[in-house]
Amino acid sequence: MCGIAAIIHTGGAPVDESALRAMMRAMKHRGPDDEGVLLSGNAGLGFVRLGILDLSSNGHQPMTSADGRFTIIYNGEIFNYIELREELRAKGHVFRTGTDTEVLLAAYAEWGRDMLHRLNGMWAFILLDVKERALFCARDRYGIKPFYHCADGDRILIASDPTAILAVLGRKPLPDHGAILNFLAFNRTDQDAGSFFQGITKLPHGHFARIDLGRPAIDPERWYYLRERLREPLGGPEDFLQLLTDAVALRLRSDVPVGICLSGGLDSASIACLLAGDLRRKDVRTFSAVYGQGRKGDESGFIALLKDRLTDMHATRPDEQGLMDDLDDLTRTQCEPVPSTSIYAQYRVMRLAHEHVTVTLDGQGADELLGGYDYFFGFHFKQLLRQGKALGLAKEVAMHARLHRTSFGLRSLAFFMLPASLRARARMVEKGYIHPEFVRAHMDRTARVAQDLYGSRTVRDALLDHFEHKLEHLLKWADRNSMRFSVEARMPFLDHRLVEQVIPMAERWFIHRGMTKQLLREAMRGRLPEAIRTRADKMGFETPEADWFRSPGFRALIQDMLHSTRFAQRGIVDVGKAQRMYADHLAGRSDRSRDIWKLIHLEKWFTHFID
């Protein structure tokens, strides 16, 4: 895992190396072990390295092919690089290093852009072809690794992180108000190629771009679309277990220590138990966030159930004072607003992991793959209703109510049955603190989110829509948190072989009898403690944020913000309604901690990056 940067002069002028190195300095945390630069006419490539495979200088980048034609800078890991290397050796390629980077170079020389379909991993890379005077840029299937670009006068700037672009941007950054409205109304970011900064755009996941250095421009082309890549479904839990175990094993390939982020939930605990059991890695280190028994978000009781299987477990205890102390660094790390303090819990876990390992395994993607979110019951009920299965719907609603003691599934159904425009308007009514003029000015962007994420007709459609429009913001937060502490995060549930063969499976393997993730629960029967395997709740990296925001320190911070002239002048929030919302929260009349946090972090973001 590393950081890549590039500058391309559209007018043909040579690249200023000092600007390229300024971009590299802005993301040195992504690659503290080594760095390199290549200048080639009107293009410059910069790289900062975090050594994972072949820790010697052989892994230095930019890396050039033996014939001098191709040079690559690359962020990510190709987990099947050993198998690809053997296939390429049989075709006559000679390898001088033990890196997956060299395998990428040879694969491109052999297969061109078609090599992307052979890769199992996560990546964002730029490959210079000096013969064609062109750059080939590509990003992985689901957006695990980042790729940002920006037109800045006569330059195109490319980097792994917006902060690297901001370091050399020839103008003051401006906020994208449509992104801000989606963030406040739907808790969503990254549902399209934009960012919170006007003009800074992502190369979409599953896309590539060929840049002709004679006439430079970035015109993305899709090379992977999940809906068109679905395969024959797996036969059942045994097939799933076999493939998941292989996905975990592949992601253990490393020349540095590997650990696991362990929340105590079904996903990460399954990975941990496969490591300790089937893969005989009881010594793997685990890293968790805990808060004390009985507090919201505390998973220590479930984590303790794994102590007889794992021998090197570590925990951190985030609290309100820690969040206040870390708030500025968290804001700089994420460099865009985040909708939940759970991202801070993950930040703390990665800080802890940095003390012990360089690679972690993570359960990200399991909810999108297996229908794990609570509101997926709404899609399930909607599908049964549309199919006319009244009895089945009644049974599922009753089971859901009994197990979860909530009407959330039915409320989700009611929301999903609304037309997209009404879904957006309903959310604006719910988020009454957003200024009505701000809503009117940017409502069109919100209607698209309402359709893309909440208009699905079936559970399978919802899974596909979430891979296309939701998953990436989780991956972005994980990437930035892990890279802040020079740690590489790997996600076994996002092995494309799993994704392409699980999503076509019958709906009963996703939601059935009031429970989500039935496929994983059945696959882990006998391998996972029953108290974890049969959990009906979903936690993840939750925090006791409701209590935190009633503490004296946060009370002062929030009151100062809500009464500041600058906050009011932004025109985003109806200040009076926001003040009343916080008063209700302080009095315990409601829990508005999620909305309060979004206002805190949005204002921090403005202060750090825009003002």
Coordinates of C-alpha atoms in Angstrom, one line a residue:
M1 CA 0.0 0.0 0.0
C2 CA 1.4 3.3 -1.0
G3 CA 0.6 6.7 -2.5
I4 CA 0.8 7.7 -6.1
A5 CA 0.9 11.2 -7.7
A6 CA 1.2 12.6 -11.2
I7 CA 1.3 15.9 -13.0
I8 CA 0.5 16.2 -16.7
H9 CA 1.0 19.5 -18.5
T10 CA -1.7 19.8 -21.2
G11 CA 0.4 22.4 -23.1
G12 CA 3.4 20.1 -23.4
A13 CA 5.6 22.0 -20.9
P14 CA 8.0 19.9 -18.7
V15 CA 6.8 19.1 -15.2
D16 CA 8.1 21.0 -12.2
E17 CA 9.6 18.3 -9.9
S18 CA 9.2 20.5 -6.8
A19 CA 5.4 20.5 -7.3
L20 CA 5.4 16.7 -7.7
R21 CA 7.4 16.3 -4.5
A22 CA 5.0 18.7 -2.6
M23 CA 2.2 16.3 -3.5
M24 CA 4.3 13.4 -2.3
R25 CA 5.1 15.1 1.0
A26 CA 1.3 15.7 1.6
M27 CA 0.8 11.9 1.7
K28 CA 4.1 10.7 3.1
H29 CA 2.2 8.8 5.8
R30 CA 0.9 6.5 3.0
G31 CA 4.5 5.5 2.2
P32 CA 7.1 6.2 4.8
D33 CA 9.6 3.5 3.6
D34 CA 10.8 4.9 0.2
E35 CA 9.9 7.3 -2.5
G36 CA 10.7 8.0 -6.2
V37 CA 10.1 10.3 -9.1
L38 CA 10.1 9.9 -12.9
L39 CA 10.0 12.9 -15.2
S40 CA 9.1 12.2 -18.8
G41 CA 8.4 15.3 -21.0
N42 CA 5.1 16.8 -20.0
A43 CA 4.4 14.0 -17.5
G44 CA 5.8 13.4 -14.0
L45 CA 5.1 10.4 -11.8
G46 CA 5.7 10.4 -8.0
F47 CA 5.5 7.6 -5.5
V48 CA 5.7 7.0 -1.7
R49 CA 6.1 3.4 -0.6
L50 CA 4.9 1.3 2.3
G51 CA 6.8 -2.0 2.0
I52 CA 4.7 -5.1 2.1
L53 CA 6.2 -7.6 -0.4
D54 CA 10.0 -7.8 -1.1
L55 CA 11.1 -5.2 1.4
S56 CA 14.4 -4.7 -0.4
S57 CA 15.2 -1.8 -2.8
N58 CA 13.9 -4.1 -5.5
G59 CA 10.4 -2.8 -4.7
H60 CA 11.4 0.8 -5.5
Q61 CA 8.9 2.7 -7.7
P62 CA 8.5 4.1 -10.2
M63 CA 9.4 0.7 -11.6
T64 CA 10.4 0.3 -15.3
S65 CA 10.2 -2.9 -17.4
A66 CA 13.5 -4.5 -18.5
D67 CA 13.0 -3.2 -22.1
G68 CA 12.4 0.3 -20.8
R69 CA 9.0 0.7 -22.5
F70 CA 6.7 0.7 -19.5
T71 CA 7.0 2.4 -16.1
I72 CA 4.4 2.0 -13.3
I73 CA 3.4 3.6 -10.0
Y74 CA 1.0 1.5 -8.2
N75 CA -1.0 1.5 -4.9
G76 CA -2.5 -1.7 -3.7
E77 CA -1.9 -5.5 -3.7
I78 CA -2.4 -8.2 -6.3
F79 CA -3.1 -11.2 -4.1
N80 CA -2.8 -13.8 -6.9
Y81 CA 0.6 -12.4 -8.1
I82 CA 2.3 -15.7 -7.5
E83 CA 0.0 -17.6 -9.8
L84 CA 0.2 -14.9 -12.4
R85 CA 4.0 -14.8 -12.2
E86 CA 4.1 -18.5 -12.9
E87 CA 1.8 -18.1 -15.9
L88 CA 3.9 -15.3 -17.3
R89 CA 7.1 -17.2 -16.7
A90 CA 5.7 -20.0 -18.9
K91 CA 5.2 -17.3 -21.6
G92 CA 8.9 -16.3 -21.4
H93 CA 8.9 -13.4 -18.9
V94 CA 11.8 -13.1 -16.6
F95 CA 11.4 -11.6 -13.1
R96 CA 14.1 -9.8 -11.1
T97 CA 12.1 -9.1 -7.9
G98 CA 9.6 -10.7 -5.6
T99 CA 7.1 -7.9 -6.0
D100 CA 3.6 -7.9 -7.4
T101 CA 4.5 -4.6 -9.1
E102 CA 6.8 -6.4 -11.5
V103 CA 4.0 -8.9 -12.2
L104 CA 1.7 -6.0 -13.1
L105 CA 4.3 -4.7 -15.6
A106 CA 4.7 -8.1 -17.2
A107 CA 0.9 -8.7 -17.3
Y108 CA 0.3 -5.4 -19.1
A109 CA 3.1 -6.2 -21.6
E110 CA 1.5 -9.6 -22.3
W111 CA -2.2 -8.9 -22.2
G112 CA -2.7 -5.1 -22.3
R113 CA -5.8 -3.8 -20.5
D114 CA -7.4 -7.2 -20.6
M115 CA -5.0 -8.2 -17.8
L116 CA -7.3 -6.3 -15.4
H117 CA -9.8 -9.2 -15.4
R118 CA -7.0 -11.6 -14.3
L119 CA -6.2 -9.6 -11.1
N120 CA -7.5 -10.6 -7.7
G121 CA -6.8 -7.7 -5.4
M122 CA -7.1 -4.0 -4.9
W123 CA -5.3 -1.3 -7.0
A124 CA -5.0 2.1 -8.4
F125 CA -2.1 2.6 -10.8
I126 CA -0.6 4.7 -13.6
L127 CA 1.4 3.1 -16.3
L128 CA 3.5 5.1 -18.7
D129 CA 4.1 3.7 -22.2
V130 CA 7.0 5.7 -23.6
K131 CA 6.6 4.2 -27.1
E132 CA 2.9 5.3 -27.3
R133 CA 3.5 8.5 -25.2
A134 CA 0.4 7.6 -23.2
L135 CA -0.6 6.8 -19.6
F136 CA -2.8 3.9 -18.8
C137 CA -4.6 4.4 -15.5
A138 CA -6.9 1.8 -13.8
R139 CA -8.8 1.3 -10.6
D140 CA -10.0 -2.0 -8.9
R141 CA -13.5 -3.4 -9.3
Y142 CA -15.1 -2.0 -6.1
G143 CA -13.0 1.1 -5.3
I144 CA -10.9 -0.3 -2.5
K145 CA -7.9 1.9 -3.5
P146 CA -8.4 5.6 -4.3
F147 CA -7.6 7.6 -7.5
Y148 CA -8.4 11.3 -7.6
H149 CA -7.8 13.8 -10.4
C150 CA -8.3 17.5 -11.0
A151 CA -7.9 19.9 -13.9
D152 CA -5.9 22.9 -12.7
G153 CA -5.2 25.4 -15.4
D154 CA -2.8 23.8 -17.9
R155 CA -2.2 20.8 -15.6
I156 CA -3.9 17.6 -14.7
L157 CA -3.2 16.6 -11.1
I158 CA -3.6 12.9 -10.0
A159 CA -3.2 11.5 -6.5
S160 CA -4.2 8.9 -4.0
D161 CA -5.6 11.6 -1.7
P162 CA -7.2 15.0 -2.3
T163 CA -4.8 16.5 0.2
A164 CA -2.0 15.9 -2.3
I165 CA -3.9 17.8 -5.0
L166 CA -4.8 20.6 -2.6
A167 CA -1.1 21.0 -1.7
V168 CA -0.3 22.3 -5.2
L169 CA -3.7 23.5 -6.4
G170 CA -3.5 26.9 -8.1
R171 CA -6.8 28.2 -6.6
K172 CA -8.7 28.2 -3.4
P173 CA -10.8 25.0 -3.0
L174 CA -14.5 25.4 -3.1
P175 CA -17.1 23.1 -1.4
D176 CA -19.5 20.9 -3.5
H177 CA -22.8 21.8 -1.9
G178 CA -24.6 18.9 -3.5
A179 CA -22.3 16.5 -1.8
I180 CA -22.9 18.4 1.5
L181 CA -26.7 18.0 1.2
N182 CA -26.4 14.3 0.5
F183 CA -24.2 14.0 3.5
L184 CA -26.6 15.8 5.8
A185 CA -29.8 14.3 4.5
F186 CA -28.8 10.7 3.8
N187 CA -25.5 10.1 5.6
R188 CA -24.1 9.3 2.2
T189 CA -20.9 10.2 0.4
D190 CA -19.1 8.9 -2.7
Q191 CA -22.3 7.6 -4.4
D192 CA -20.9 9.2 -7.6
A193 CA -17.5 10.2 -9.0
G194 CA -17.5 13.6 -7.2
S195 CA -16.0 14.6 -3.9
F196 CA -16.6 17.4 -1.4
F197 CA -14.2 19.6 -3.3
Q198 CA -15.5 21.2 -6.6
G199 CA -13.4 19.9 -9.5
I200 CA -11.7 17.1 -7.6
T201 CA -13.1 13.9 -9.1
K202 CA -12.5 10.2 -8.7
L203 CA -11.7 7.7 -11.4
P204 CA -14.8 5.6 -10.8
H205 CA -14.3 2.1 -9.5
G206 CA -14.1 -0.6 -12.2
H207 CA -12.9 2.0 -14.7
F208 CA -9.7 2.8 -16.6
A209 CA -8.5 5.8 -18.6
R210 CA -6.0 6.1 -21.4
I211 CA -4.3 9.5 -21.5
D212 CA -2.7 10.5 -24.7
L213 CA 0.2 12.8 -23.6
G214 CA -0.1 14.7 -26.9
R215 CA -3.6 15.7 -26.1
P216 CA -4.1 15.0 -22.4
A217 CA -7.6 14.4 -21.0
I218 CA -9.1 11.9 -18.6
D219 CA -12.1 10.1 -20.2
P220 CA -13.0 7.1 -18.0
E221 CA -14.1 3.8 -19.6
R222 CA -15.8 1.0 -17.6
W223 CA -13.9 -2.2 -17.7
Y224 CA -15.9 -4.0 -14.9
Y225 CA -19.7 -3.8 -14.2
L226 CA -20.8 -6.2 -11.5
R227 CA -24.3 -6.7 -13.0
E228 CA -22.7 -8.1 -16.1
R229 CA -20.2 -10.2 -14.2
L230 CA -22.5 -12.4 -12.1
R231 CA -21.6 -16.0 -12.4
E232 CA -23.2 -19.4 -11.6
P233 CA -24.2 -19.1 -7.9
L234 CA -22.4 -21.1 -5.3
G235 CA -24.1 -24.3 -4.2
G236 CA -24.5 -23.4 -0.6
P237 CA -22.7 -22.7 2.7
E238 CA -20.0 -25.3 2.2
D239 CA -19.0 -23.8 -1.2
F240 CA -19.1 -20.3 0.4
L241 CA -16.9 -21.4 3.3
Q242 CA -14.3 -22.9 1.0
L243 CA -14.1 -19.8 -1.1
L244 CA -14.1 -17.4 1.9
T245 CA -11.3 -19.4 3.5
D246 CA -9.3 -19.2 0.3
A247 CA -9.9 -15.4 0.1
V248 CA -8.6 -15.0 3.6
A249 CA -5.6 -17.2 2.9
L250 CA -4.7 -15.2 -0.2
R251 CA -4.8 -12.0 1.9
L252 CA -2.2 -13.4 4.3
R253 CA 0.5 -13.1 1.6
S254 CA 2.9 -10.6 3.1
D255 CA 6.5 -10.1 4.1
V256 CA 5.4 -8.1 7.2
P257 CA 3.2 -9.0 10.2
V258 CA -0.6 -9.4 9.6
G259 CA -3.4 -8.7 12.2
I260 CA -7.2 -8.4 12.2
C261 CA -9.6 -5.6 13.1
L262 CA -12.0 -7.4 15.4
S263 CA -15.3 -5.9 16.4
G264 CA -17.0 -8.9 18.0
G265 CA -19.6 -9.0 15.2
L266 CA -20.3 -11.8 12.8
D267 CA -18.0 -10.6 9.9
S268 CA -14.7 -10.0 11.6
A269 CA -15.2 -12.8 14.1
S270 CA -15.7 -15.2 11.2
I271 CA -12.4 -14.1 9.7
A272 CA -10.7 -14.5 13.1
C273 CA -12.1 -18.0 13.6
L274 CA -11.1 -19.1 10.1
L275 CA -7.6 -17.8 10.8
A276 CA -7.4 -19.6 14.2
G277 CA -9.1 -22.8 13.0
D278 CA -8.9 -23.8 9.4
L279 CA -5.8 -21.8 8.7
R280 CA -4.1 -22.6 12.0
R281 CA -3.0 -19.0 12.8
K282 CA -3.9 -18.7 16.5
D283 CA -1.0 -16.3 16.9
V284 CA -2.6 -13.6 14.7
R285 CA -2.9 -10.3 16.5
T286 CA -6.4 -8.8 16.9
F287 CA -7.3 -5.1 17.5
S288 CA -10.6 -3.9 18.9
A289 CA -12.3 -0.8 20.3
V290 CA -14.1 -1.2 23.6
Y291 CA -16.0 1.2 25.9
G292 CA -16.8 -0.7 29.1
Q293 CA -19.6 -3.3 29.7
G294 CA -23.1 -1.8 29.2
R295 CA -22.1 1.2 27.2
K296 CA -23.4 1.6 23.6
G297 CA -21.0 0.1 21.1
D298 CA -19.1 -2.0 23.6
E299 CA -18.3 -5.5 22.1
S300 CA -16.0 -6.7 24.9
G301 CA -18.3 -9.5 25.9
F302 CA -18.4 -11.0 22.4
I303 CA -14.7 -10.4 21.9
A304 CA -14.0 -12.3 25.1
L305 CA -15.8 -15.4 23.6
L306 CA -12.8 -15.7 21.2
K307 CA -10.0 -15.6 23.9
D308 CA -9.6 -19.4 23.9
R309 CA -8.9 -19.4 20.2
L310 CA -6.7 -16.3 19.8
T311 CA -3.6 -15.6 21.9
D312 CA -2.6 -12.0 21.1
M313 CA -5.5 -9.7 21.5
H314 CA -5.3 -5.9 21.9
A315 CA -7.9 -3.2 22.6
T316 CA -8.2 0.5 22.7
R317 CA -10.8 2.6 24.6
P318 CA -12.0 5.7 22.7
D319 CA -13.7 8.3 24.8
E320 CA -15.0 11.8 24.5
Q321 CA -11.8 13.5 25.6
G322 CA -9.8 11.4 23.1
L323 CA -12.1 12.4 20.3
M324 CA -11.8 16.1 21.2
D325 CA -8.0 15.7 21.3
D326 CA -7.9 13.8 18.0
L327 CA -10.6 15.8 16.2
D328 CA -8.2 18.0 14.2
D329 CA -6.0 15.1 13.1
L330 CA -9.1 13.0 12.2
T331 CA -10.4 15.8 10.1
R332 CA -7.1 16.2 8.3
T333 CA -6.8 12.4 7.9
Q334 CA -10.3 12.0 6.3
C335 CA -10.1 15.4 4.5
E336 CA -13.8 15.1 3.8
P337 CA -16.7 15.1 6.3
V338 CA -17.7 11.7 7.8
P339 CA -21.2 11.0 9.1
S340 CA -20.4 8.9 12.2
T341 CA -18.0 8.7 15.1
S342 CA -17.6 5.1 14.2
I343 CA -14.9 6.3 11.8
Y344 CA -13.1 7.6 14.9
A345 CA -13.3 4.2 16.5
Q346 CA -11.7 2.7 13.4
Y347 CA -9.1 5.5 13.5
R348 CA -8.2 4.5 17.0
V349 CA -8.0 0.8 16.1
M350 CA -5.7 1.5 13.2
R351 CA -3.5 3.6 15.5
L352 CA -3.3 0.6 17.9
A353 CA -2.6 -1.8 15.0
H354 CA 0.3 0.4 13.8
E355 CA 2.2 -0.5 17.0
H356 CA 2.2 -4.2 16.1
V357 CA 1.6 -4.9 12.4
T358 CA 1.7 -3.4 8.9
V359 CA -1.3 -5.3 7.4
T360 CA -4.8 -5.9 8.8
L361 CA -7.7 -8.0 7.6
D362 CA -11.1 -6.3 7.9
G363 CA -14.7 -7.4 7.5
Q364 CA -15.7 -4.5 5.2
G365 CA -18.0 -5.4 2.4
A366 CA -19.8 -8.2 4.2
D367 CA -22.9 -6.1 4.7
E368 CA -23.1 -5.2 1.1
L369 CA -22.4 -8.8 0.0
L370 CA -24.8 -10.5 2.4
G371 CA -27.5 -8.0 3.0
G372 CA -26.5 -7.1 6.5
Y373 CA -28.0 -3.7 7.1
D374 CA -31.2 -3.5 9.1
Y375 CA -32.9 -1.5 6.4
F376 CA -32.5 -4.4 4.0
F377 CA -35.5 -5.9 5.7
G378 CA -37.4 -3.1 3.9
F379 CA -36.2 -4.4 0.5
H380 CA -37.0 -8.0 1.6
F381 CA -40.6 -7.0 2.6
K382 CA -41.0 -5.0 -0.6
Q383 CA -40.0 -8.0 -2.7
L384 CA -42.4 -10.3 -0.9
L385 CA -45.2 -7.6 -1.3
R386 CA -44.5 -7.2 -5.0
Q387 CA -44.6 -11.0 -5.5
G388 CA -48.0 -11.2 -3.8
K389 CA -46.7 -13.4 -1.0
A390 CA -48.9 -12.1 1.7
L391 CA -48.5 -15.0 4.1
G392 CA -44.7 -15.1 3.7
L393 CA -44.6 -11.3 4.3
A394 CA -46.7 -11.6 7.5
K395 CA -44.4 -14.3 8.8
E396 CA -41.3 -12.4 8.0
V397 CA -42.6 -9.2 9.6
A398 CA -43.6 -11.1 12.7
M399 CA -40.2 -12.8 13.0
H400 CA -38.4 -9.5 12.5
A401 CA -40.5 -7.8 15.2
R402 CA -39.9 -10.6 17.7
L403 CA -36.1 -10.8 17.1
H404 CA -35.4 -7.1 16.8
R405 CA -38.2 -5.5 18.9
T406 CA -38.5 -2.7 16.4
S407 CA -40.7 -1.6 13.6
F408 CA -37.7 -0.3 11.6
G409 CA -38.2 -2.9 8.9
L410 CA -41.8 -1.8 8.2
R411 CA -40.8 1.8 8.3
S412 CA -38.1 1.1 5.8
L413 CA -40.6 -0.7 3.6
A414 CA -42.9 2.4 3.7
F415 CA -40.0 4.6 2.8
F416 CA -38.9 2.4 -0.1
M417 CA -42.4 2.3 -1.5
L418 CA -42.4 6.1 -2.0
P419 CA -41.4 7.6 -5.4
A420 CA -37.8 8.8 -5.4
S421 CA -38.9 12.5 -5.2
L422 CA -41.0 11.9 -2.2
R423 CA -38.3 9.8 -0.5
A424 CA -36.0 12.8 -0.9
R425 CA -38.6 15.2 0.4
A426 CA -39.4 12.9 3.4
R427 CA -35.8 12.9 4.4
M428 CA -35.7 16.7 4.2
V429 CA -38.6 16.9 6.5
E430 CA -36.9 14.5 8.9
K431 CA -33.7 16.6 8.8
G432 CA -35.5 19.8 9.5
Y433 CA -32.4 21.6 10.6
I434 CA -31.1 21.9 7.0
H435 CA -31.8 25.4 5.7
P436 CA -34.7 25.3 3.2
E437 CA -33.0 27.6 0.7
F438 CA -30.0 25.3 0.7
V439 CA -32.3 22.3 0.1
R440 CA -34.1 24.0 -2.8
A441 CA -30.8 24.9 -4.5
H442 CA -29.4 21.4 -4.5
M443 CA -32.4 19.1 -4.3
D444 CA -31.7 17.5 -7.7
R445 CA -28.6 15.7 -6.4
T446 CA -30.5 14.3 -3.4
A447 CA -33.3 12.8 -5.6
R448 CA -30.6 10.8 -7.4
V449 CA -29.4 9.3 -4.2
A450 CA -33.0 8.5 -3.2
Q451 CA -33.3 6.5 -6.4
D452 CA -29.9 4.9 -6.7
L453 CA -29.7 3.6 -3.1
Y454 CA -33.4 3.2 -2.1
G455 CA -35.3 2.5 -5.3
S456 CA -34.2 -1.2 -5.6
R457 CA -37.1 -3.6 -6.4
T458 CA -35.5 -6.8 -4.9
V459 CA -32.9 -7.7 -2.4
R460 CA -30.5 -8.7 -5.2
D461 CA -31.0 -5.3 -6.9
A462 CA -30.3 -3.6 -3.5
L463 CA -27.0 -5.6 -3.2
L464 CA -25.9 -4.6 -6.7
D465 CA -27.0 -0.9 -6.1
H466 CA -25.0 -0.8 -2.8
F467 CA -21.9 -2.2 -4.5
E468 CA -22.3 0.5 -7.2
H469 CA -23.3 3.5 -5.1
K470 CA -22.6 2.9 -1.3
L471 CA -19.7 0.6 -0.6
E472 CA -17.0 3.1 -1.7
H473 CA -17.4 5.5 1.1
L474 CA -16.8 2.8 3.7
L475 CA -13.7 1.8 1.7
K476 CA -12.5 5.4 1.5
W477 CA -12.7 5.9 5.3
A478 CA -10.9 2.6 5.9
D479 CA -8.2 3.5 3.4
R480 CA -7.6 6.9 5.0
N481 CA -7.7 5.7 8.5
S482 CA -5.3 2.8 7.9
M483 CA -2.9 4.8 5.7
R484 CA -2.8 7.6 8.3
F485 CA -0.9 5.0 10.5
S486 CA 0.9 3.3 7.6
V487 CA -1.2 0.2 7.8
E488 CA -2.6 -1.7 4.8
A489 CA -6.2 -2.9 5.2
R490 CA -7.3 -6.0 3.3
M491 CA -11.0 -7.1 2.8
P492 CA -11.5 -10.8 2.2
F493 CA -15.3 -10.4 1.7
L494 CA -14.5 -8.3 -1.4
D495 CA -12.7 -11.1 -3.3
H496 CA -14.4 -10.7 -6.6
R497 CA -14.9 -14.5 -6.9
L498 CA -17.1 -14.4 -3.8
V499 CA -19.0 -11.3 -4.9
E500 CA -19.8 -12.6 -8.3
Q501 CA -21.0 -16.0 -7.1
V502 CA -22.8 -15.0 -3.8
I503 CA -25.0 -12.2 -5.1
P504 CA -26.9 -14.5 -7.6
M505 CA -27.8 -17.0 -4.8
A506 CA -31.4 -17.5 -3.7
E507 CA -32.8 -14.8 -1.3
R508 CA -33.1 -17.2 1.6
W509 CA -29.3 -17.0 1.9
F510 CA -29.5 -13.3 2.6
I511 CA -32.6 -12.6 4.7
H512 CA -34.8 -15.4 6.2
R513 CA -36.9 -15.8 9.3
G514 CA -36.0 -12.4 10.6
M515 CA -32.2 -12.7 10.3
T516 CA -29.7 -11.3 7.9
K517 CA -26.5 -13.0 6.5
Q518 CA -28.0 -16.5 6.6
L519 CA -25.3 -17.8 4.3
L520 CA -22.4 -16.7 6.6
R521 CA -24.3 -17.9 9.7
E522 CA -24.8 -21.4 8.2
A523 CA -21.2 -21.5 6.8
M524 CA -19.8 -20.7 10.3
R525 CA -22.0 -23.2 12.2
G526 CA -19.6 -25.1 14.5
R527 CA -16.7 -22.7 13.8
L528 CA -18.0 -19.6 15.5
P529 CA -19.3 -19.2 19.1
E530 CA -23.1 -19.5 18.9
A531 CA -23.7 -16.3 20.8
I532 CA -21.9 -14.5 17.9
R533 CA -23.2 -16.7 15.1
T534 CA -26.9 -16.1 16.1
R535 CA -26.6 -12.4 17.0
A536 CA -29.6 -10.5 15.7
D537 CA -28.1 -7.0 16.2
K538 CA -25.6 -5.3 14.0
M539 CA -22.9 -3.2 15.7
G540 CA -19.6 -2.6 13.8
F541 CA -17.5 0.1 15.2
E542 CA -20.3 1.9 17.1
T543 CA -19.5 4.4 19.9
P544 CA -21.4 5.9 22.9
E545 CA -21.6 9.2 21.0
A546 CA -24.9 10.2 22.5
D547 CA -23.3 10.4 26.0
W548 CA -20.1 12.0 24.5
F549 CA -22.0 15.0 23.1
R550 CA -23.6 15.7 26.5
S551 CA -20.2 15.9 28.2
P552 CA -19.0 19.4 29.4
G553 CA -16.2 19.5 26.8
F554 CA -18.4 18.7 23.8
R555 CA -21.2 20.8 25.2
A556 CA -18.9 23.9 25.1
L557 CA -17.6 23.1 21.6
I558 CA -21.1 22.5 20.2
Q559 CA -22.6 25.6 21.8
D560 CA -19.8 27.7 20.5
M561 CA -20.3 26.3 17.0
L562 CA -24.1 26.7 17.0
H563 CA -23.8 30.4 18.1
S564 CA -21.0 31.4 15.8
T565 CA -21.6 34.0 13.1
R566 CA -19.5 32.0 10.6
F567 CA -21.6 28.8 11.1
A568 CA -24.8 30.8 10.4
Q569 CA -23.4 32.6 7.4
R570 CA -22.7 29.4 5.5
G571 CA -26.4 29.2 4.8
I572 CA -26.5 25.4 5.2
V573 CA -28.2 25.0 8.5
D574 CA -31.3 26.6 10.1
V575 CA -29.4 27.7 13.2
G576 CA -32.5 28.0 15.4
K577 CA -33.7 24.5 14.6
A578 CA -30.2 23.1 15.1
Q579 CA -30.0 24.8 18.5
R580 CA -33.4 23.3 19.5
M581 CA -32.3 19.9 18.2
Y582 CA -29.2 20.0 20.5
A583 CA -31.3 21.2 23.5
D584 CA -33.5 18.2 23.1
H585 CA -30.5 16.0 22.9
L586 CA -29.0 17.5 26.1
A587 CA -32.3 17.1 27.9
G588 CA -32.6 13.4 26.9
R589 CA -35.8 14.0 24.9
S590 CA -34.2 12.5 21.8
D591 CA -30.9 11.0 20.5
R592 CA -29.7 13.3 17.7
S593 CA -26.1 12.4 18.1
R594 CA -25.6 11.4 14.5
D595 CA -26.9 14.7 13.2
I596 CA -25.0 16.7 15.8
W597 CA -21.8 14.9 14.8
K598 CA -22.3 15.7 11.1
L599 CA -22.6 19.4 12.0
I600 CA -19.5 19.2 14.1
H601 CA -17.4 17.5 11.5
L602 CA -18.7 19.5 8.6
E603 CA -17.8 22.7 10.4
K604 CA -14.3 21.3 11.2
W605 CA -13.9 20.5 7.5
F606 CA -14.8 24.0 6.4
T607 CA -12.3 25.4 8.9
H608 CA -9.4 23.1 7.8
F609 CA -9.9 23.1 4.1
I610 CA -12.2 25.8 2.8
D611 CA -12.1 29.0 5.0

